[in-house]
């Protein structure tokens, strides 16, 4: 009994979540499944196949995916655990109709099955049939209470409804009341046809949309009202670290809103960011200064970023000389275990 208590105390004092976790243990918070039935739903709703078999959605080619390749890519890249999600466009292309509701449920049960088959390797973020708010509230509770998911996946906008728009307040309210961790993936803005000029949207529109959602959460006051949950944004926060000061400064001008500049900065720095496609020395240095090491997480963006390039991200942030070995360890697993208690429980940390 005494020993047991001592062990508990000791593990609670360890910053990395317990002696069982080796230093290299790596958790990927950003990787995607693309099951066949989901791909078929996209094709059925009118997304085109180019060159006979390559599916394109909103200006972006959708790669082939199998769980076998997913797991072998994890092995090849030294990733011990992945939290799965659906990438853009989610199910927003179905506008919250009954097919969207059924498709989200099927995707969530499919991910649940994978987490049961590979309990020490895979977790999941819940897919919601937004912009259908009522059905999404049901899905949040189902994923959290019945499927034991790590958290909920959202997009920067859902069929044009941005995080921070009043339409989505009931969703944020539920996440706030239940303290549910959220992973926010970017998607295209409605205007992408007119602005992208043939440049694939993930290159510019995704990081811009991430920034737009974060700024909208501030201007709408939504994040201030619903702050009782962790939010992870992708790709180093888009262009936020670079623009945060400009936004905060301008927002304080009375005719631009008259907001509290310090409050804007504090809120922008409260988010977590993954490092998928954000591991250049300048990005890492900006992120380290802007949010600090404790808010940074590993993300590969598999299979949109194929295995070898994902590996380069993971090597990149370790070898760029921006972080110490201790800091690399926090980024690899310490930080994420601090915000995803269910992952921590499942891997026995
Ligand atoms: C179209 O498919 C053919 C056969 O698979 C391939 O050789 C060709 O490179 C593809 N073209 C494009 C533009 O992807
Ligand atoms: C999940 O697994 C159960 C049991 O094997 C199966 O009946 C169900 O069809 C699976 N669901 C999905 C969406 O794959
Ligand atoms: C924050 O979440 C916890 C856990 O669900 C809950 O007990 C608490 O009431 C929440 N706080 C607020 C202000 O809603």
Coordinates of C-alpha atoms and ligand atoms in Angstrom, one line a residue:
X1 CA 0.0 0.0 0.0
X2 CA 2.7 2.4 1.0
X3 CA 4.8 1.5 -2.1
X4 CA 1.7 1.9 -4.3
X5 CA 1.1 5.4 -3.0
X6 CA 4.7 6.2 -3.4
X7 CA 4.7 5.0 -7.0
X8 CA 1.6 7.2 -7.7
X9 CA 3.2 10.2 -6.2
X10 CA 6.4 9.6 -8.1
X11 CA 4.6 9.2 -11.4
X12 CA 2.6 12.4 -10.8
X13 CA 5.8 14.3 -10.3
X14 CA 7.4 13.1 -13.5
X15 CA 6.8 15.7 -16.2
X16 CA 6.5 13.2 -19.0
X17 CA 3.6 11.2 -17.6
X18 CA 5.4 8.2 -16.0
X19 CA 8.5 6.1 -16.1
X20 CA 6.9 3.7 -18.6
X21 CA 7.3 6.1 -21.5
X22 CA 10.6 5.8 -23.4
X23 CA 12.2 9.1 -24.5
X24 CA 11.6 8.5 -28.2
X25 CA 7.9 7.6 -27.7
X26 CA 6.0 9.6 -30.4
X27 CA 2.3 10.5 -30.7
X28 CA 1.0 11.7 -34.0
X29 CA -2.0 13.9 -33.4
X30 CA -2.6 14.6 -37.1
X31 CA -3.2 11.6 -39.4
X32 CA -6.2 10.7 -41.5
X33 CA -8.2 7.7 -42.6
X34 CA -9.9 7.6 -46.0
X35 CA -12.1 4.5 -46.0
X36 CA -13.6 3.2 -49.2
X37 CA -17.2 4.0 -48.2
X38 CA -16.2 7.6 -47.4
X39 CA -14.5 7.9 -50.8
X40 CA -17.6 6.5 -52.5
X41 CA -19.8 9.0 -50.7
X42 CA -17.6 11.8 -52.1
X43 CA -17.9 10.4 -55.6
X44 CA -21.6 10.0 -55.3
X45 CA -22.0 13.6 -54.3
X46 CA -20.3 14.8 -57.4
X47 CA -16.5 15.1 -56.6
X48 CA -14.7 14.2 -59.8
X49 CA -12.4 11.4 -60.8
X50 CA -9.5 12.8 -62.9
X51 CA -7.5 10.6 -65.2
X52 CA -10.0 7.8 -64.5
X53 CA -9.2 7.0 -60.9
X54 CA -7.7 10.0 -59.0
X55 CA -10.4 11.6 -56.8
X56 CA -10.2 15.3 -56.4
X57 CA -12.1 17.3 -53.8
X58 CA -12.0 21.1 -53.6
X59 CA -8.9 21.4 -55.7
X60 CA -7.0 18.7 -53.8
X61 CA -6.2 15.1 -54.9
X62 CA -7.4 12.6 -52.3
X63 CA -4.8 9.8 -51.8
X64 CA -5.4 6.1 -51.6
X65 CA -5.4 4.8 -48.0
X66 CA -5.4 1.5 -46.2
X67 CA -5.0 0.8 -42.5
X68 CA -2.1 -1.6 -43.3
X69 CA -0.2 1.3 -45.0
X70 CA -1.1 3.6 -42.1
X71 CA 0.4 1.2 -39.6
X72 CA 3.5 0.4 -41.6
X73 CA 4.1 4.1 -42.2
X74 CA 3.8 4.6 -38.4
X75 CA 6.4 1.8 -38.0
X76 CA 8.7 3.3 -40.6
X77 CA 8.5 6.8 -39.1
X78 CA 8.9 5.7 -35.4
X79 CA 5.4 6.7 -34.5
X80 CA 4.0 4.7 -31.5
X81 CA 0.5 6.1 -31.4
X82 CA -1.7 8.0 -33.8
X83 CA -5.0 9.9 -33.2
X84 CA -7.1 9.4 -36.3
X85 CA -9.4 11.8 -38.0
X86 CA -11.1 12.7 -41.3
X87 CA -9.4 15.5 -43.3
X88 CA -11.1 18.2 -45.3
X89 CA -13.8 18.3 -46.6
X90 CA -15.2 16.2 -43.7
X91 CA -18.8 15.7 -44.5
X92 CA -19.6 19.4 -45.0
X93 CA -20.2 18.7 -48.8
X94 CA -23.4 17.0 -47.7
X95 CA -24.6 20.2 -45.9
X96 CA -25.7 18.4 -42.8
X97 CA -28.4 16.3 -44.5
X98 CA -29.4 12.8 -43.3
X99 CA -26.7 11.2 -45.5
X100 CA -24.1 13.4 -43.6
X101 CA -25.5 12.2 -40.3
X102 CA -25.3 8.5 -41.3
X103 CA -21.9 8.9 -42.9
X104 CA -20.4 10.6 -39.8
X105 CA -21.8 7.8 -37.6
X106 CA -20.3 5.1 -39.9
X107 CA -16.9 6.9 -40.0
X108 CA -16.9 7.1 -36.2
X109 CA -17.8 3.5 -35.8
X110 CA -15.2 2.5 -38.3
X111 CA -12.5 4.5 -36.4
X112 CA -13.8 2.9 -33.2
X113 CA -13.3 -0.5 -34.7
X114 CA -9.8 0.4 -35.5
X115 CA -9.1 1.6 -32.0
X116 CA -10.4 -1.7 -30.6
X117 CA -8.2 -3.7 -33.0
X118 CA -5.1 -1.6 -32.1
X119 CA -5.8 -0.2 -28.7
X120 CA -2.1 0.7 -28.0
X121 CA -1.6 2.3 -31.3
X122 CA -4.7 4.2 -32.4
X123 CA -7.1 6.7 -31.0
X124 CA -9.6 8.9 -32.7
X125 CA -11.3 12.3 -33.0
X126 CA -15.0 12.3 -33.6
X127 CA -16.4 13.5 -37.0
X128 CA -19.5 15.7 -36.7
X129 CA -22.2 16.1 -39.4
X130 CA -21.9 19.9 -39.3
X131 CA -23.4 22.3 -40.2
X132 CA -26.2 20.2 -38.7
X133 CA -25.9 21.4 -35.1
X134 CA -28.6 19.2 -33.5
X135 CA -27.2 15.9 -35.0
X136 CA -23.7 17.0 -34.1
X137 CA -24.5 17.4 -30.4
X138 CA -25.8 13.8 -30.5
X139 CA -22.6 12.7 -32.2
X140 CA -20.4 14.4 -29.7
X141 CA -22.0 12.6 -26.8
X142 CA -22.0 9.3 -28.7
X143 CA -18.3 9.5 -29.5
X144 CA -17.3 10.6 -26.0
X145 CA -19.6 8.4 -23.9
X146 CA -20.0 5.3 -26.1
X147 CA -16.8 5.1 -28.2
X148 CA -14.4 6.6 -25.7
X149 CA -12.8 8.9 -28.3
X150 CA -9.8 11.1 -27.4
X151 CA -11.8 14.2 -28.4
X152 CA -13.7 15.9 -31.2
X153 CA -12.5 16.9 -34.7
X154 CA -13.8 20.2 -36.1
X155 CA -12.9 22.2 -39.2
X156 CA -12.0 25.9 -39.6
X157 CA -15.3 26.3 -41.3
X158 CA -18.2 24.0 -42.0
X159 CA -20.0 24.8 -45.3
X160 CA -19.1 28.4 -44.6
X161 CA -19.9 28.5 -40.9
X162 CA -16.6 29.4 -39.2
X163 CA -15.7 28.6 -35.6
X164 CA -16.9 31.6 -33.7
X165 CA -20.1 32.1 -35.8
X166 CA -23.2 32.1 -33.6
X167 CA -24.6 29.1 -35.6
X168 CA -21.9 26.9 -34.0
X169 CA -22.2 28.2 -30.4
X170 CA -24.2 25.2 -29.1
X171 CA -21.3 23.0 -30.2
X172 CA -18.7 25.1 -28.5
X173 CA -20.9 25.3 -25.4
X174 CA -21.2 21.5 -25.2
X175 CA -17.4 21.1 -25.6
X176 CA -16.9 23.8 -22.9
X177 CA -19.4 22.2 -20.4
X178 CA -17.8 18.7 -20.9
X179 CA -14.2 19.9 -21.2
X180 CA -13.7 17.9 -24.4
X181 CA -10.3 18.3 -26.3
X182 CA -10.7 19.5 -29.9
X183 CA -8.6 19.1 -33.0
X184 CA -9.3 21.7 -35.6
X185 CA -8.4 20.8 -39.2
X186 CA -8.3 23.4 -42.0
X187 CA -10.5 23.2 -45.0
X188 CA -11.2 25.5 -48.0
X189 CA -13.0 28.8 -47.7
X190 CA -16.1 29.1 -49.9
X191 CA -14.3 31.5 -52.2
X192 CA -11.4 29.1 -53.0
X193 CA -12.4 28.9 -56.7
X194 CA -11.9 32.6 -57.2
X195 CA -8.7 33.1 -55.2
X196 CA -6.7 29.9 -55.6
X197 CA -5.6 30.4 -59.2
X198 CA -4.7 26.8 -59.7
X199 CA -2.5 26.7 -56.6
X200 CA -3.7 23.7 -54.6
X201 CA -5.7 25.0 -51.6
X202 CA -3.7 23.1 -48.9
X203 CA -0.7 25.2 -49.9
X204 CA -2.2 28.7 -49.0
X205 CA -5.9 28.5 -48.3
X206 CA -5.6 25.9 -45.5
X207 CA -3.1 28.0 -43.4
X208 CA -5.1 31.1 -44.1
X209 CA -8.4 29.4 -43.0
X210 CA -6.8 28.3 -39.8
X211 CA -5.8 31.8 -39.1
X212 CA -9.2 33.1 -40.1
X213 CA -11.0 30.7 -37.7
X214 CA -8.7 31.7 -34.8
X215 CA -9.2 35.4 -35.4
X216 CA -13.0 34.9 -35.7
X217 CA -13.1 33.0 -32.4
X218 CA -11.5 36.2 -30.9
X219 CA -13.6 38.9 -32.7
X220 CA -16.9 37.0 -32.0
X221 CA -16.0 36.6 -28.3
X222 CA -16.8 32.9 -28.7
X223 CA -13.6 31.6 -27.3
X224 CA -13.8 33.9 -24.3
X225 CA -17.3 32.5 -23.5
X226 CA -16.4 28.9 -24.2
X227 CA -12.8 28.4 -23.0
X228 CA -13.1 25.3 -20.9
X229 CA -11.5 23.0 -23.5
X230 CA -8.2 22.5 -25.3
X231 CA -8.0 23.5 -28.9
X232 CA -5.3 22.1 -31.2
X233 CA -4.8 23.8 -34.6
X234 CA -2.8 22.4 -37.5
X235 CA 0.3 23.3 -39.4
X236 CA 1.9 25.5 -36.8
X237 CA -1.2 27.7 -36.6
X238 CA -1.2 28.6 -40.2
X239 CA 0.2 32.2 -40.4
X240 CA -1.0 33.1 -36.9
X241 CA 2.5 33.3 -35.2
X242 CA 3.5 35.8 -37.9
X243 CA 0.3 37.9 -38.0
X244 CA -0.8 37.7 -34.3
X245 CA 0.7 41.0 -33.3
X246 CA -0.7 42.8 -36.4
X247 CA -4.2 41.4 -35.6
X248 CA -4.0 42.3 -31.9
X249 CA -2.7 45.8 -32.5
X250 CA -5.3 46.6 -35.2
X251 CA -8.2 45.1 -33.2
X252 CA -7.5 47.6 -30.4
X253 CA -8.2 50.6 -32.7
X254 CA -11.7 51.8 -31.7
X255 CA -13.2 51.7 -35.3
X256 CA -11.8 48.2 -35.8
X257 CA -13.4 46.9 -32.7
X258 CA -11.6 48.5 -29.8
X259 CA -10.6 45.1 -28.3
X260 CA -8.1 44.6 -25.5
X261 CA -4.8 44.0 -27.3
X262 CA -3.3 42.0 -24.4
X263 CA -6.4 39.8 -24.3
X264 CA -6.1 39.0 -28.0
X265 CA -2.4 38.1 -27.6
X266 CA -3.2 35.9 -24.5
X267 CA -5.9 34.1 -26.4
X268 CA -3.9 33.5 -29.5
X269 CA -1.1 32.0 -27.3
X270 CA -3.5 29.7 -25.5
X271 CA -3.9 27.3 -28.4
X272 CA -1.8 24.1 -29.2
X273 CA -0.3 23.7 -32.6
X274 CA 0.9 20.6 -34.5
X275 CA 4.0 20.7 -36.6
X276 CA 2.7 19.1 -39.8
X277 CA 4.4 20.9 -42.7
X278 CA 5.7 23.5 -40.2
X279 CA 9.2 22.4 -39.4
X280 CA 11.5 24.9 -41.1
X281 CA 13.9 26.6 -38.8
X282 CA 12.1 29.9 -39.2
X283 CA 8.7 28.4 -38.4
X284 CA 10.0 26.5 -35.4
X285 CA 11.8 29.6 -34.1
X286 CA 8.6 31.7 -34.5
X287 CA 6.5 29.0 -32.8
X288 CA 8.9 28.6 -29.9
X289 CA 8.8 32.3 -29.3
X290 CA 5.1 32.7 -29.9
X291 CA 3.4 29.8 -28.0
X292 CA 6.4 28.2 -26.3
X293 CA 7.5 24.6 -26.5
X294 CA 4.7 23.2 -24.3
X295 CA 2.0 24.0 -26.9
X296 CA 3.7 22.1 -29.8
X297 CA 2.7 18.6 -30.9
X298 CA 3.8 16.1 -33.6
X299 CA 1.7 15.8 -36.7
X300 CA 2.4 14.1 -40.0
X301 CA -0.7 14.6 -42.0
X302 CA -0.5 11.0 -43.4
X303 CA -1.6 10.0 -46.1
X304 CA -1.8 13.5 -47.6
X305 CA 1.8 13.8 -46.7
X306 CA 3.3 10.4 -47.6
X307 CA 5.4 8.5 -45.1
X308 CA 8.9 9.6 -46.1
X309 CA 7.9 13.3 -46.1
X310 CA 6.2 12.8 -42.7
X311 CA 9.4 11.3 -41.5
X312 CA 11.3 14.3 -42.7
X313 CA 9.1 16.5 -40.5
X314 CA 9.8 14.4 -37.4
X315 CA 13.5 14.4 -38.1
X316 CA 13.4 18.1 -39.0
X317 CA 12.2 19.5 -35.7
X318 CA 14.6 17.3 -33.8
X319 CA 17.6 18.2 -35.9
X320 CA 17.1 21.8 -36.7
X321 CA 18.8 22.8 -33.4
X322 CA 15.8 24.9 -32.2
X323 CA 14.9 22.5 -29.4
X324 CA 16.9 20.7 -26.7
X325 CA 16.5 17.0 -26.2
X326 CA 14.2 17.6 -23.2
X327 CA 12.1 19.9 -25.4
X328 CA 12.0 17.3 -28.2
X329 CA 10.6 14.8 -25.7
X330 CA 7.9 17.1 -24.6
X331 CA 6.9 17.7 -28.3
X332 CA 6.9 14.0 -29.1
X333 CA 4.6 12.9 -26.2
X334 CA 4.8 15.0 -23.0
X335 CA 2.6 17.9 -24.3
X336 CA 0.0 15.7 -25.9
X337 CA -0.4 13.4 -22.9
X338 CA -1.1 16.6 -20.9
X339 CA -4.1 17.5 -23.1
X340 CA -5.5 14.1 -24.0
X341 CA -6.2 12.2 -20.8
X342 CA -7.9 9.3 -22.6
X343 CA -4.8 8.6 -24.7
X344 CA -2.7 8.8 -21.5
X345 CA -5.0 6.2 -19.8
X346 CA -5.1 3.9 -22.8
X347 CA -1.3 3.7 -23.2
X348 CA -0.9 3.3 -19.5
X349 CA 1.3 6.4 -19.0
Ligands
LIG1 C1 -2.8 9.3 -66.0 O1 -2.7 7.9 -65.8 C2 -1.7 7.2 -66.6 C3 -1.8 5.7 -66.4 O2 -1.9 5.4 -65.0 C4 -0.3 7.8 -66.1 O3 0.7 7.2 -66.9 C5 -0.3 9.3 -66.3 O4 0.9 9.8 -65.8 C6 -1.5 9.9 -65.6 N1 -1.5 11.3 -65.9 C7 -1.6 12.3 -64.9 C8 -1.7 13.7 -65.4 O5 -1.6 12.0 -63.7
LIG2 C1 -17.4 -2.4 -36.6 O1 -17.2 -3.8 -36.2 C2 -18.5 -4.5 -36.0 C3 -18.1 -5.8 -35.4 O2 -17.2 -6.5 -36.1 C4 -19.2 -4.6 -37.4 O3 -20.4 -5.3 -37.2 C5 -19.4 -3.2 -37.9 O4 -20.0 -3.3 -39.2 C6 -18.1 -2.4 -38.0 N1 -18.5 -1.1 -38.3 C7 -17.9 -0.4 -39.3 C8 -18.4 0.9 -39.6 O5 -16.9 -0.8 -39.9
LIG3 C1 -15.3 22.5 -17.3 O1 -15.4 21.2 -17.5 C2 -15.5 20.3 -16.4 C3 -15.5 18.9 -16.8 O2 -16.6 18.6 -17.6 C4 -16.8 20.7 -15.7 O3 -16.9 19.9 -14.5 C5 -16.9 22.2 -15.4 O4 -18.1 22.5 -14.8 C6 -16.6 23.0 -16.6 N1 -16.6 24.4 -16.3 C7 -17.4 25.2 -16.8 C8 -17.2 26.6 -16.5 O5 -18.4 24.9 -17.6

